Amino acid sequence: MTQFLYPSESGKPESPSVVKVRQYITPVAMNTSCLTVLELFFQNDKLYALPVTNSEGVPIALVERQAFVEFFGRPFTRELHGKKTILQFITNDLIMNQMPIIVDVSTSTDDVARIIIDKGMQHMVSGFIVTEDGYYAGVANGHSLLNEITQHKQAELYYLAHYDQLTGVPNRMLFSDRLTQACREAARQRTQVGLMFVDLDRFKQVNDSLGHSVGDLLLCAVAQRLQSSARDCDTVARLGGDEFAILLDGLKDPIDADVIARRIIDSLQRPFTIMGHELFITASLGIAIHSKDDDNIGSLLTKADAAMYEAKRNGRNDYRVYEPGFSMYSFERMSLETDLRSAIDNDEFVLFYQPQVNLVTGQVIGVEALIRWQHPKRGLLSPAHFIQIAEDSGLIVPIGNWVLRNACRQIKAWGDAGLPLMRMAVNVSAIQFHQVDFCGIVKTIIHEIGVDPSLIELELTESIVMHHSTLVLSTLEELKKVGVMLAIDDFGTGFSSLSYLRRFPIDCLKIDQSFIRNIESMSVNEAIVRAIIALAQSLSLEVVAEGIETEAELAVLKMCHCTEAQGYHYLKPLPADDFVAWLVDYRGVPQVQPASLLLEALS
Ligand code: C2E
Ligand code: MG
Ligand code: MG
């Protein structure tokens, strides 16, 4: 009897594409004698029907056990009809002749169900032959087949509703169910329940640069690592995108959650090999332990999410356990998208500026525009809180255009006010870059504002240039024709070969700040930075080291002959006026006008 399993702990029910029936059977040829067929039925009491094939092996009829055995049980029947071929028998009017319905293995269960219902076969004793690669998988009657299909459907529906289709782990719905149960149980048993959020760092980059199929396989591999790092009693679920959650059930001591978190971080640090790519990925984890104040799981989810954001804010690849005082960034995260839609119209975005300094002359040679969102209720939000939402919703396109327009206006205003010439770096998201006629939009904005295009530098992510498509190349070449500069942001965190550097008209590499961090004590970082600088020199590219925080980091970078730098060591990003006030004060800038006049001109 075929069994359709309900999903077990590990997930998926068996889901054959065709309903397989009772047992494999060998059909009988049409010239087989009735006595031989009778013998076959006697030998196998589970055989309740037999297909009969013609000389080409095509099934032409089904002999049904009950009718056949009953017929030959009558007095003298064997003697009279036994030697006849089964073909003569089935054409005999004495027995109801029924043409079989044959379906192929590729027939979906839905179609089988449709046939049964359309032909009114629900109550039929026999009728179907299911074939598999030309062999007979079996015969079945409409009634039990329909039963099985229904059961199967139920299992499938349950699976679809409760399990993540990609990774096979429980989805948000099942997870919430189990979390609710576990919290109730914990209150009764006086044990503790922990909730852990796992969010992959820079997963989007993998997806953008290597494609969704690599991204999907990576998610499956991550799900497996999470499962093997968690305890057997824990539930690992995928909440969507690159977000996973783990229900830590029956914790004896909250410290156990730390142990599991550490194990997960370690296990994810091993490289993944996906479709020939060796990928390195890290994750940020947030943990919340259920307490009696958490009257619903919503508050526990919010806490774990807040802890995860805290881990992200603190440099990623780490975990945090929720403490009161963490900002509930995720609180009604969904509503952020709604708010984002009206943010441009309501003039809620602001640009902050951070200087880029020439390490040889000490002069400020550029400035990067970094967006902030002055949210009416949540205060000033940094890009970490909304860029992803903006990208997912497509809102990044109008937002990106707003940024470009305002950054151009600002640099033009500064130039008009007599500030020394600086280039203005503007971040461009992959989605923005790939929009139709991105280059045309850039050109229009630059011309409208009347800014010198060579003062504008577009910071592209490595994922954009990793697509070796002719489209990317032609957009980059067109942008160069417009006259803007092109930089690769967060250089070194990508996953692909660097051959694009030779093919694409890039002007500048911005070394990711993760390589700068503690460079004075991390020889690996120094080696990487030296390699990037050498590479840039050999290709005649500029290099900017990002995220310099300390004098010690700066000293090493100077030693490595890095020529440009940006970071808190000089200035944290500030609104335009504060930036100008700093600039005027900064010793490396020759003052063309007295500071007070300059500020006046700008206000
Ligand atoms: P990014 O382009 O790599 O920008 C550098 C980020 O590092 C900025 O964060 C900056 O404040 C921060 N940073 C600079 N110096 C230091 C330092 O010394 N130490 C540390 N810890 N951080 C430093 P921010 O402003 O939060 O922006 C984060 C990212 O958001 C940016 O990374 C960029 O990818 C994105 N972003 C910012 N503005 C825009 C925008 O207008 N459009 C798009 N598409 N993305 C933007
Ligand atoms: Mg940038
Ligand atoms: Mg960067």
XYZ file of C-alpha atoms and ligand atoms in Angstrom:
651
model
C 0.000 0.000 0.000
C 1.434 3.338 -0.941
C 1.824 5.578 2.018
C 1.727 9.304 1.927
C 3.581 10.541 4.882
C 2.571 13.555 6.824
C 5.533 15.806 7.317
C 7.797 14.626 10.046
C 10.085 16.810 12.094
C 12.453 16.894 9.207
C 9.902 18.234 6.813
C 8.802 17.187 3.411
C 6.168 14.565 2.777
C 6.879 12.120 0.015
C 5.467 13.749 -3.033
C 5.577 11.600 -6.133
C 4.399 13.384 -9.209
C 1.981 10.580 -9.896
C -0.053 8.554 -7.532
C 1.553 5.163 -7.376
C -0.794 2.348 -6.743
C -0.637 -0.790 -4.770
C 2.106 -2.845 -6.286
C 4.162 -3.364 -9.377
C 2.577 -5.918 -11.680
C 3.472 -7.596 -14.911
C 0.650 -7.400 -17.425
C -0.491 -10.500 -19.246
C -0.364 -10.846 -23.004
C -3.723 -11.176 -24.759
C -2.992 -14.756 -25.843
C -2.418 -15.974 -22.275
C -4.873 -18.687 -21.289
C -7.596 -17.941 -18.765
C -6.343 -20.746 -16.503
C -2.892 -19.134 -16.334
C -4.498 -15.845 -15.385
C -6.577 -17.614 -12.760
C -3.398 -19.173 -11.401
C -1.817 -15.702 -11.187
C -4.731 -14.481 -9.102
C -4.492 -17.492 -6.813
C -0.785 -17.043 -6.333
C -1.163 -13.450 -5.325
C -4.231 -12.623 -3.333
C -3.401 -8.902 -3.359
C -3.653 -8.803 -7.104
C -7.098 -7.473 -7.661
C -6.780 -6.593 -11.318
C -4.471 -7.431 -14.182
C -3.785 -5.423 -17.307
C -3.948 -7.232 -20.611
C -1.729 -6.095 -23.445
C -1.965 -6.540 -27.188
C 0.887 -7.778 -29.395
C 2.530 -4.334 -29.183
C 2.427 -4.356 -25.421
C -0.290 -1.714 -25.310
C -2.796 -2.267 -22.509
C -6.219 -3.028 -23.912
C -8.150 -4.203 -20.906
C -8.184 -4.819 -17.220
C -9.255 -8.161 -15.825
C -10.713 -7.638 -12.470
C -10.053 -10.298 -9.857
C -13.418 -10.588 -8.205
C -15.471 -10.919 -11.387
C -12.928 -13.250 -12.959
C -12.569 -15.604 -9.991
C -16.307 -15.637 -9.417
C -16.921 -16.509 -13.075
C -14.478 -19.412 -12.997
C -15.921 -20.606 -9.694
C -19.153 -21.605 -11.440
C -19.664 -25.319 -12.249
C -17.900 -26.534 -15.430
C -16.682 -23.055 -16.341
C -13.031 -24.001 -16.126
C -13.577 -26.932 -18.412
C -15.588 -24.841 -20.886
C -13.590 -21.604 -20.913
C -10.253 -22.302 -19.182
C -8.291 -22.962 -22.344
C -9.549 -19.835 -24.070
C -7.186 -16.922 -24.355
C -7.811 -14.011 -22.104
C -8.621 -11.978 -25.225
C -11.507 -14.305 -26.054
C -12.605 -14.051 -22.496
C -12.703 -10.301 -22.286
C -14.601 -10.023 -25.543
C -17.058 -12.487 -24.144
C -20.299 -10.695 -23.441
C -20.687 -12.649 -20.254
C -18.157 -10.393 -18.600
C -18.491 -6.699 -18.588
C -15.742 -5.411 -20.769
C -14.014 -2.318 -19.674
C -11.291 -0.399 -21.423
C -8.606 0.687 -19.009
C -7.561 4.236 -18.530
C -3.848 4.552 -18.738
C -1.990 7.417 -17.274
C 1.623 8.203 -17.514
C 3.942 8.692 -14.573
C 4.220 12.341 -15.372
C 0.480 12.799 -14.897
C -0.030 15.032 -11.932
C -2.134 13.957 -9.020
C -4.472 16.806 -9.855
C -5.033 15.384 -13.315
C -5.599 11.879 -11.991
C -8.157 13.260 -9.584
C -9.800 15.184 -12.424
C -10.118 12.017 -14.565
C -11.597 10.045 -11.702
C -14.168 12.702 -10.992
C -14.979 13.482 -14.642
C -15.522 9.823 -15.498
C -17.497 9.192 -12.360
C -15.008 6.529 -11.283
C -15.167 7.298 -7.570
C -17.008 4.058 -6.901
C -15.328 1.953 -9.527
C -13.617 -1.242 -8.499
C -10.953 -1.068 -11.170
C -10.046 1.094 -14.066
C -6.660 2.693 -13.896
C -3.311 1.533 -15.022
C -0.439 3.692 -14.050
C 2.583 3.170 -16.196
C 6.132 3.960 -15.468
C 8.674 4.055 -18.272
C 6.557 1.636 -20.252
C 6.217 -0.759 -17.320
C 3.126 -1.077 -15.292
C 3.427 0.501 -11.945
C 0.100 -0.894 -11.015
C -3.612 -0.794 -11.276
C -6.021 0.936 -9.034
C -9.633 1.692 -8.525
C -11.018 5.166 -8.569
C -12.227 5.075 -5.016
C -8.983 4.289 -3.204
C -6.977 6.357 -5.601
C -9.098 9.376 -4.846
C -8.701 8.683 -1.151
C -4.978 8.628 -1.475
C -4.946 11.761 -3.554
C -6.970 13.560 -0.941
C -4.639 12.443 1.806
C -1.680 13.376 -0.285
C -3.168 16.770 -1.022
C -3.757 17.374 2.630
C -0.149 16.524 3.404
C 1.006 18.719 0.567
C -1.137 21.618 1.693
C 0.091 21.210 5.224
C 3.631 21.172 3.960
C 3.137 24.218 1.758
C 1.571 26.148 4.569
C 4.110 25.223 7.219
C 7.462 24.626 5.565
C 9.784 26.807 3.599
C 9.795 25.550 0.034
C 13.425 26.354 -0.613
C 15.205 25.021 2.430
C 12.648 22.539 3.751
C 12.794 23.960 7.275
C 9.657 25.243 9.059
C 8.400 28.612 7.877
C 7.220 31.605 9.841
C 3.762 30.144 10.427
C 4.892 26.847 11.917
C 7.621 28.632 13.815
C 5.158 31.045 15.425
C 2.986 28.097 16.380
C 5.846 26.260 18.010
C 7.077 29.400 19.700
C 3.654 30.053 21.201
C 3.444 26.456 22.421
C 6.961 26.541 23.823
C 6.345 29.789 25.711
C 3.165 28.366 27.244
C 4.922 25.173 28.190
C 7.884 27.055 29.642
C 5.608 29.064 31.891
C 4.125 25.796 33.207
C 7.373 23.875 33.549
C 9.438 26.816 34.759
C 12.037 26.318 32.079
C 13.232 29.005 29.714
C 12.661 29.540 26.030
C 15.076 31.426 23.890
C 14.476 32.977 20.510
C 17.382 33.546 18.196
C 17.320 35.594 15.001
C 19.980 34.896 12.426
C 20.473 37.362 9.608
C 23.149 36.798 7.011
C 25.527 39.676 6.486
C 25.871 40.835 2.912
C 23.789 38.003 1.510
C 22.380 40.384 -1.045
C 25.817 40.766 -2.489
C 25.998 37.042 -3.246
C 22.599 37.161 -4.865
C 23.372 40.243 -6.918
C 26.780 39.111 -8.057
C 26.414 35.373 -8.538
C 22.718 35.099 -9.240
C 19.686 33.745 -7.455
C 20.451 30.102 -8.019
C 23.720 30.402 -6.105
C 21.923 32.486 -3.477
C 19.223 29.834 -3.126
C 21.720 27.008 -2.730
C 23.623 29.041 -0.194
C 20.444 29.518 1.834
C 19.856 25.748 1.797
C 23.412 25.112 2.941
C 23.077 27.724 5.674
C 19.831 26.105 6.860
C 21.674 22.795 7.156
C 24.540 24.297 9.104
C 22.103 25.997 11.444
C 20.329 22.709 12.004
C 23.512 20.880 12.765
C 24.690 23.617 15.118
C 21.418 23.744 17.034
C 20.314 21.039 19.442
C 17.906 18.334 18.352
C 15.119 19.904 20.359
C 15.519 23.306 18.718
C 13.468 24.414 15.741
C 15.316 26.123 12.931
C 13.019 28.109 10.671
C 13.364 30.443 7.729
C 11.329 33.583 8.169
C 11.968 34.856 4.666
C 14.852 36.220 2.592
C 18.080 35.633 4.447
C 16.401 35.684 7.848
C 16.358 32.564 9.961
C 15.079 32.027 13.462
C 15.815 29.339 16.004
C 13.549 28.363 18.830
C 15.711 27.304 21.758
C 13.370 25.144 23.727
C 13.718 24.111 27.365
C 16.843 26.092 28.173
C 18.146 25.211 31.597
C 20.407 28.211 31.679
C 20.363 31.268 29.375
C 24.125 30.736 28.977
C 23.272 27.725 26.791
C 21.931 30.178 24.212
C 25.353 31.846 24.084
C 26.993 28.491 23.481
C 24.674 27.744 20.573
C 25.167 31.234 19.137
C 28.933 30.830 19.224
C 28.639 27.403 17.604
C 26.518 28.869 14.795
C 28.909 31.736 14.153
C 31.827 29.302 14.028
C 30.040 26.876 11.743
C 29.059 29.603 9.276
C 32.622 30.796 9.134
C 33.708 27.696 7.255
C 33.563 28.457 3.531
C 30.636 27.212 1.465
C 31.299 25.704 -1.916
C 28.347 26.426 -4.157
C 28.375 25.690 -7.879
C 32.135 25.949 -7.966
C 32.280 29.195 -5.995
C 33.920 29.301 -2.622
C 31.776 31.644 -0.573
C 32.425 33.203 2.783
C 29.457 34.432 4.667
C 28.916 35.667 8.190
C 25.796 36.264 10.202
C 24.527 38.607 12.882
C 22.533 36.954 15.652
C 20.085 38.386 18.155
C 18.814 36.449 21.152
C 15.900 37.132 23.458
C 14.946 34.963 26.412
C 11.242 34.705 27.106
C 10.200 36.358 30.315
C 6.873 36.726 32.024
C 6.523 40.279 30.674
C 6.293 38.863 27.199
C 2.584 38.411 27.095
C 2.671 37.598 23.414
C 5.317 36.246 21.121
C 5.298 39.540 19.239
C 7.246 41.243 21.991
C 9.782 38.400 22.097
C 10.234 38.619 18.324
C 10.753 42.355 18.546
C 13.387 41.928 21.245
C 15.320 39.281 19.321
C 15.174 41.485 16.234
C 16.422 44.487 18.194
C 19.292 42.376 19.569
C 20.154 41.273 16.046
C 20.272 44.847 14.808
C 22.502 45.679 17.723
C 24.864 42.898 16.579
C 24.775 44.310 13.047
C 25.407 47.814 14.245
C 28.397 46.600 16.191
C 30.182 45.305 13.173
C 28.314 42.090 12.290
C 29.531 38.482 12.536
C 28.575 38.402 16.196
C 25.602 37.923 18.495
C 23.867 40.012 21.129
C 21.464 39.008 23.866
C 18.607 41.460 24.259
C 18.901 43.949 27.072
C 16.349 46.587 27.966
C 17.438 49.755 26.245
C 18.150 48.257 22.843
C 16.293 50.263 20.261
C 13.317 48.426 18.945
C 14.242 49.190 15.375
C 12.137 46.438 14.069
C 9.035 47.618 15.804
C 6.448 47.722 13.065
C 9.192 47.372 10.513
C 6.560 46.872 7.895
C 5.195 50.311 8.504
C 8.596 51.751 7.598
C 7.937 50.855 4.005
C 4.658 52.756 4.077
C 6.387 55.725 5.667
C 9.210 55.503 3.152
C 6.754 56.009 0.326
C 5.872 59.470 1.526
C 9.316 60.418 2.811
C 10.474 62.132 -0.394
C 7.304 64.181 -0.729
C 7.496 65.131 2.932
C 11.103 66.177 2.525
C 12.308 63.853 5.243
C 15.640 62.820 3.744
C 18.828 64.644 4.585
C 22.331 64.257 3.221
C 25.261 64.044 5.582
C 28.783 64.597 4.325
C 32.055 62.954 5.216
C 35.396 64.239 3.931
C 37.973 62.321 1.922
C 41.491 63.443 2.622
C 44.643 63.225 0.516
C 47.190 61.558 2.782
C 50.154 63.210 1.111
C 48.972 66.812 1.088
C 46.449 66.570 3.905
C 43.888 68.371 1.766
C 40.233 67.507 1.594
C 39.857 66.333 -1.964
C 36.381 64.944 -1.821
C 33.265 64.349 0.193
C 30.836 61.460 0.315
C 27.117 62.118 0.511
C 25.446 59.712 2.931
C 21.700 59.657 3.258
C 19.802 59.916 6.537
C 16.080 59.772 7.123
C 14.580 62.207 9.578
C 11.635 60.018 10.496
C 8.801 61.987 12.089
C 8.375 59.474 14.924
C 11.572 57.451 15.085
C 14.092 60.216 14.779
C 17.153 60.188 12.584
C 17.587 56.833 10.871
C 20.811 55.689 9.223
C 20.804 53.813 5.902
C 21.116 50.449 7.666
C 17.490 50.853 8.704
C 15.901 51.652 5.408
C 18.125 51.116 2.352
C 17.256 47.422 2.256
C 13.540 48.193 2.482
C 13.980 50.851 -0.191
C 15.712 48.325 -2.429
C 13.173 45.581 -1.830
C 10.293 47.913 -2.596
C 11.925 49.616 -5.577
C 11.754 52.956 -3.769
C 15.530 53.145 -4.005
C 15.146 54.481 -7.544
C 13.369 57.751 -6.669
C 15.392 58.003 -3.442
C 18.654 57.506 -5.355
C 17.653 60.182 -7.849
C 16.847 62.516 -4.983
C 20.290 61.865 -3.477
C 22.077 62.513 -6.749
C 20.137 65.701 -7.427
C 20.732 67.095 -3.944
C 24.390 66.091 -3.823
C 24.913 67.842 -7.172
C 23.103 70.938 -5.913
C 25.231 70.969 -2.794
C 28.587 70.679 -4.522
C 27.514 73.356 -6.994
C 26.451 75.654 -4.119
C 29.754 75.067 -2.321
C 31.709 75.823 -5.461
C 29.655 78.985 -6.065
C 30.263 80.025 -2.471
C 34.001 79.782 -2.977
C 34.865 76.551 -1.250
C 37.870 74.803 -2.788
C 36.961 72.285 -5.442
C 36.100 68.872 -4.104
C 34.550 65.916 -5.789
C 31.234 64.642 -4.510
C 30.863 60.885 -4.089
C 27.340 59.500 -4.375
C 26.328 55.925 -3.586
C 24.445 54.056 -6.275
C 22.551 50.869 -5.519
C 22.536 47.974 -7.967
C 18.807 48.350 -8.562
C 19.260 51.995 -9.435
C 22.112 51.185 -11.778
C 20.107 48.563 -13.628
C 17.061 50.762 -14.186
C 16.323 51.619 -17.761
C 18.353 54.602 -18.890
C 20.199 55.147 -15.621
C 22.833 57.018 -17.549
C 20.258 59.327 -19.120
C 18.924 60.224 -15.670
C 22.434 60.988 -14.374
C 23.123 63.144 -17.395
C 19.850 65.065 -17.084
C 20.383 65.782 -13.378
C 23.969 66.939 -13.911
C 22.985 69.202 -16.798
C 19.922 70.587 -15.035
C 22.007 71.643 -12.069
C 24.923 72.747 -14.159
C 27.589 71.014 -12.130
C 30.923 69.963 -13.594
C 30.455 66.174 -14.134
C 34.081 65.457 -13.290
C 33.275 66.537 -9.724
C 30.728 63.751 -9.379
C 31.898 60.292 -8.451
C 29.415 57.432 -8.495
C 30.184 54.747 -5.935
C 29.141 51.405 -7.343
C 29.022 48.144 -5.470
C 31.246 45.309 -6.566
C 28.143 43.282 -7.328
C 27.236 45.663 -10.164
C 30.497 45.291 -12.006
C 30.746 41.564 -11.471
C 28.143 40.957 -14.107
C 30.309 40.713 -17.140
C 27.435 41.723 -19.303
C 27.761 43.995 -22.258
C 24.915 46.024 -20.803
C 26.937 46.850 -17.688
C 29.935 47.692 -19.825
C 27.946 49.970 -22.114
C 26.292 51.786 -19.165
C 29.698 52.333 -17.571
C 31.138 53.586 -20.843
C 28.179 55.912 -21.348
C 28.634 57.262 -17.813
C 32.270 57.936 -18.593
C 31.128 59.847 -21.676
C 28.930 61.985 -19.443
C 32.173 62.735 -17.612
C 31.525 61.376 -14.125
C 34.081 59.419 -12.085
C 33.404 55.810 -11.139
C 34.466 54.162 -7.887
C 34.021 50.667 -6.498
C 32.694 50.891 -2.953
C 33.520 48.403 -0.191
C 36.175 46.910 -2.409
C 37.435 43.509 -1.339
C 34.175 42.157 0.016
C 32.947 40.807 -3.309
C 33.141 37.272 -4.421
C 34.290 37.256 -7.956
C 37.393 37.503 -10.037
C 38.914 40.904 -10.484
C 39.106 40.740 -14.252
C 36.350 43.344 -14.451
C 38.859 45.932 -13.290
C 40.681 45.649 -16.580
C 37.570 45.672 -18.719
C 35.579 48.415 -17.063
C 36.400 52.115 -16.988
C 36.787 52.406 -13.201
C 38.654 55.334 -11.624
C 38.857 54.496 -7.953
C 38.732 51.662 -5.417
C 37.404 52.242 -1.925
C 38.950 49.688 0.391
C 36.290 48.294 2.684
C 36.567 49.375 6.275
C 36.696 45.806 7.558
C 40.282 45.619 6.241
C 41.252 48.869 7.915
C 39.952 47.910 11.325
C 42.909 47.249 13.669
C 45.223 47.050 10.712
C 48.141 47.897 12.979
C 47.749 44.604 14.837
C 46.303 42.420 12.094
C 48.962 41.508 9.624
C 46.399 39.781 7.401
C 44.550 43.062 6.967
C 47.748 44.860 6.206
C 48.683 42.267 3.595
C 45.280 42.617 1.938
C 45.445 46.405 1.937
C 48.953 46.354 0.474
C 47.771 43.976 -2.242
C 44.801 46.201 -3.109
C 47.012 49.292 -3.259
C 49.517 47.522 -5.514
C 46.703 46.334 -7.735
C 45.259 49.835 -7.955
C 48.640 51.315 -8.777
C 49.283 48.824 -11.537
C 45.909 49.717 -13.062
C 46.375 53.450 -12.435
C 43.382 53.640 -10.133
C 42.947 55.872 -7.131
C 42.507 54.200 -3.748
C 40.534 55.485 -0.796
C 40.811 53.673 2.519
C 37.436 53.788 4.247
C 36.620 53.869 7.934
C 39.866 55.087 9.431
C 39.185 55.602 13.093
C 42.543 55.827 14.810
C 45.931 57.403 14.461
C 47.471 53.909 14.471
C 45.351 52.802 11.495
C 46.248 55.988 9.663
C 49.959 55.464 10.285
C 49.899 51.976 8.776
C 47.971 53.220 5.748
C 50.491 55.942 5.145
C 53.223 53.333 5.421
C 51.407 51.252 2.804
C 51.447 54.316 0.500
C 47.711 54.667 0.516
C 46.947 58.059 -0.969
C 43.438 58.874 0.214
C 41.410 58.181 3.310
C 38.016 58.679 4.875
C 36.812 57.911 8.367
C 35.746 59.020 11.815
C 39.363 59.877 12.512
C 38.787 62.973 10.406
C 35.098 63.474 10.777
C 31.899 61.556 11.267
C 29.365 62.304 8.535
C 27.652 65.604 9.342
C 24.905 67.806 7.867
C 26.081 70.328 5.255
C 26.472 73.315 7.577
C 28.392 71.397 10.233
C 30.560 69.887 7.551
C 31.439 73.320 6.175
C 32.163 74.625 9.666
C 34.584 71.735 10.141
C 36.114 72.248 6.717
C 36.730 75.910 7.309
C 38.425 75.030 10.538
C 40.451 72.180 9.084
C 44.055 73.147 8.802
C 44.651 71.481 5.460
C 42.173 73.716 3.634
C 43.383 77.016 2.297
C 40.718 79.547 3.158
C 39.557 81.484 0.186
C 37.152 83.519 2.261
C 36.955 84.206 5.968
C 34.995 81.416 7.621
C 32.218 83.693 8.780
C 31.642 85.030 5.272
C 31.673 81.578 3.805
C 29.121 80.282 6.246
C 26.991 83.318 5.591
C 27.170 82.728 1.853
C 26.034 79.195 2.384
C 23.175 79.856 4.741
P 29.417 53.230 2.433
O 29.084 53.883 1.145
O 30.536 52.272 2.438
O 29.641 54.404 3.451
C 30.538 54.368 4.499
C 29.835 54.072 5.770
O 30.802 53.918 6.780
C 28.943 55.215 6.240
O 27.890 54.654 6.981
C 29.866 55.973 7.171
O 29.172 56.715 8.133
C 30.599 54.840 7.808
N 31.894 55.245 8.281
C 32.704 56.185 7.774
N 33.834 56.270 8.488
C 33.751 55.369 9.463
C 34.605 54.971 10.526
O 35.680 55.489 10.722
N 34.167 53.963 11.328
C 32.989 53.366 11.140
N 32.616 52.399 11.979
N 32.130 53.703 10.147
C 32.532 54.710 9.328
P 26.401 55.071 6.722
O 26.300 56.535 6.442
O 25.615 54.498 7.835
O 26.076 54.344 5.385
C 26.095 52.960 5.310
C 25.936 52.498 3.907
O 24.656 52.836 3.409
C 26.903 53.141 2.950
O 28.137 52.477 3.012
C 26.208 52.935 1.640
O 26.426 51.633 1.151
C 24.761 53.051 2.036
N 24.284 54.391 1.689
C 24.465 55.558 2.315
N 23.891 56.564 1.632
C 23.353 56.009 0.527
C 22.640 56.530 -0.608
O 22.422 57.736 -0.755
N 22.260 55.634 -1.562
C 22.530 54.304 -1.445
N 22.113 53.481 -2.414
N 23.201 53.789 -0.413
C 23.612 54.634 0.561
Mg 29.984 54.657 -0.217
Mg 32.034 51.768 1.661
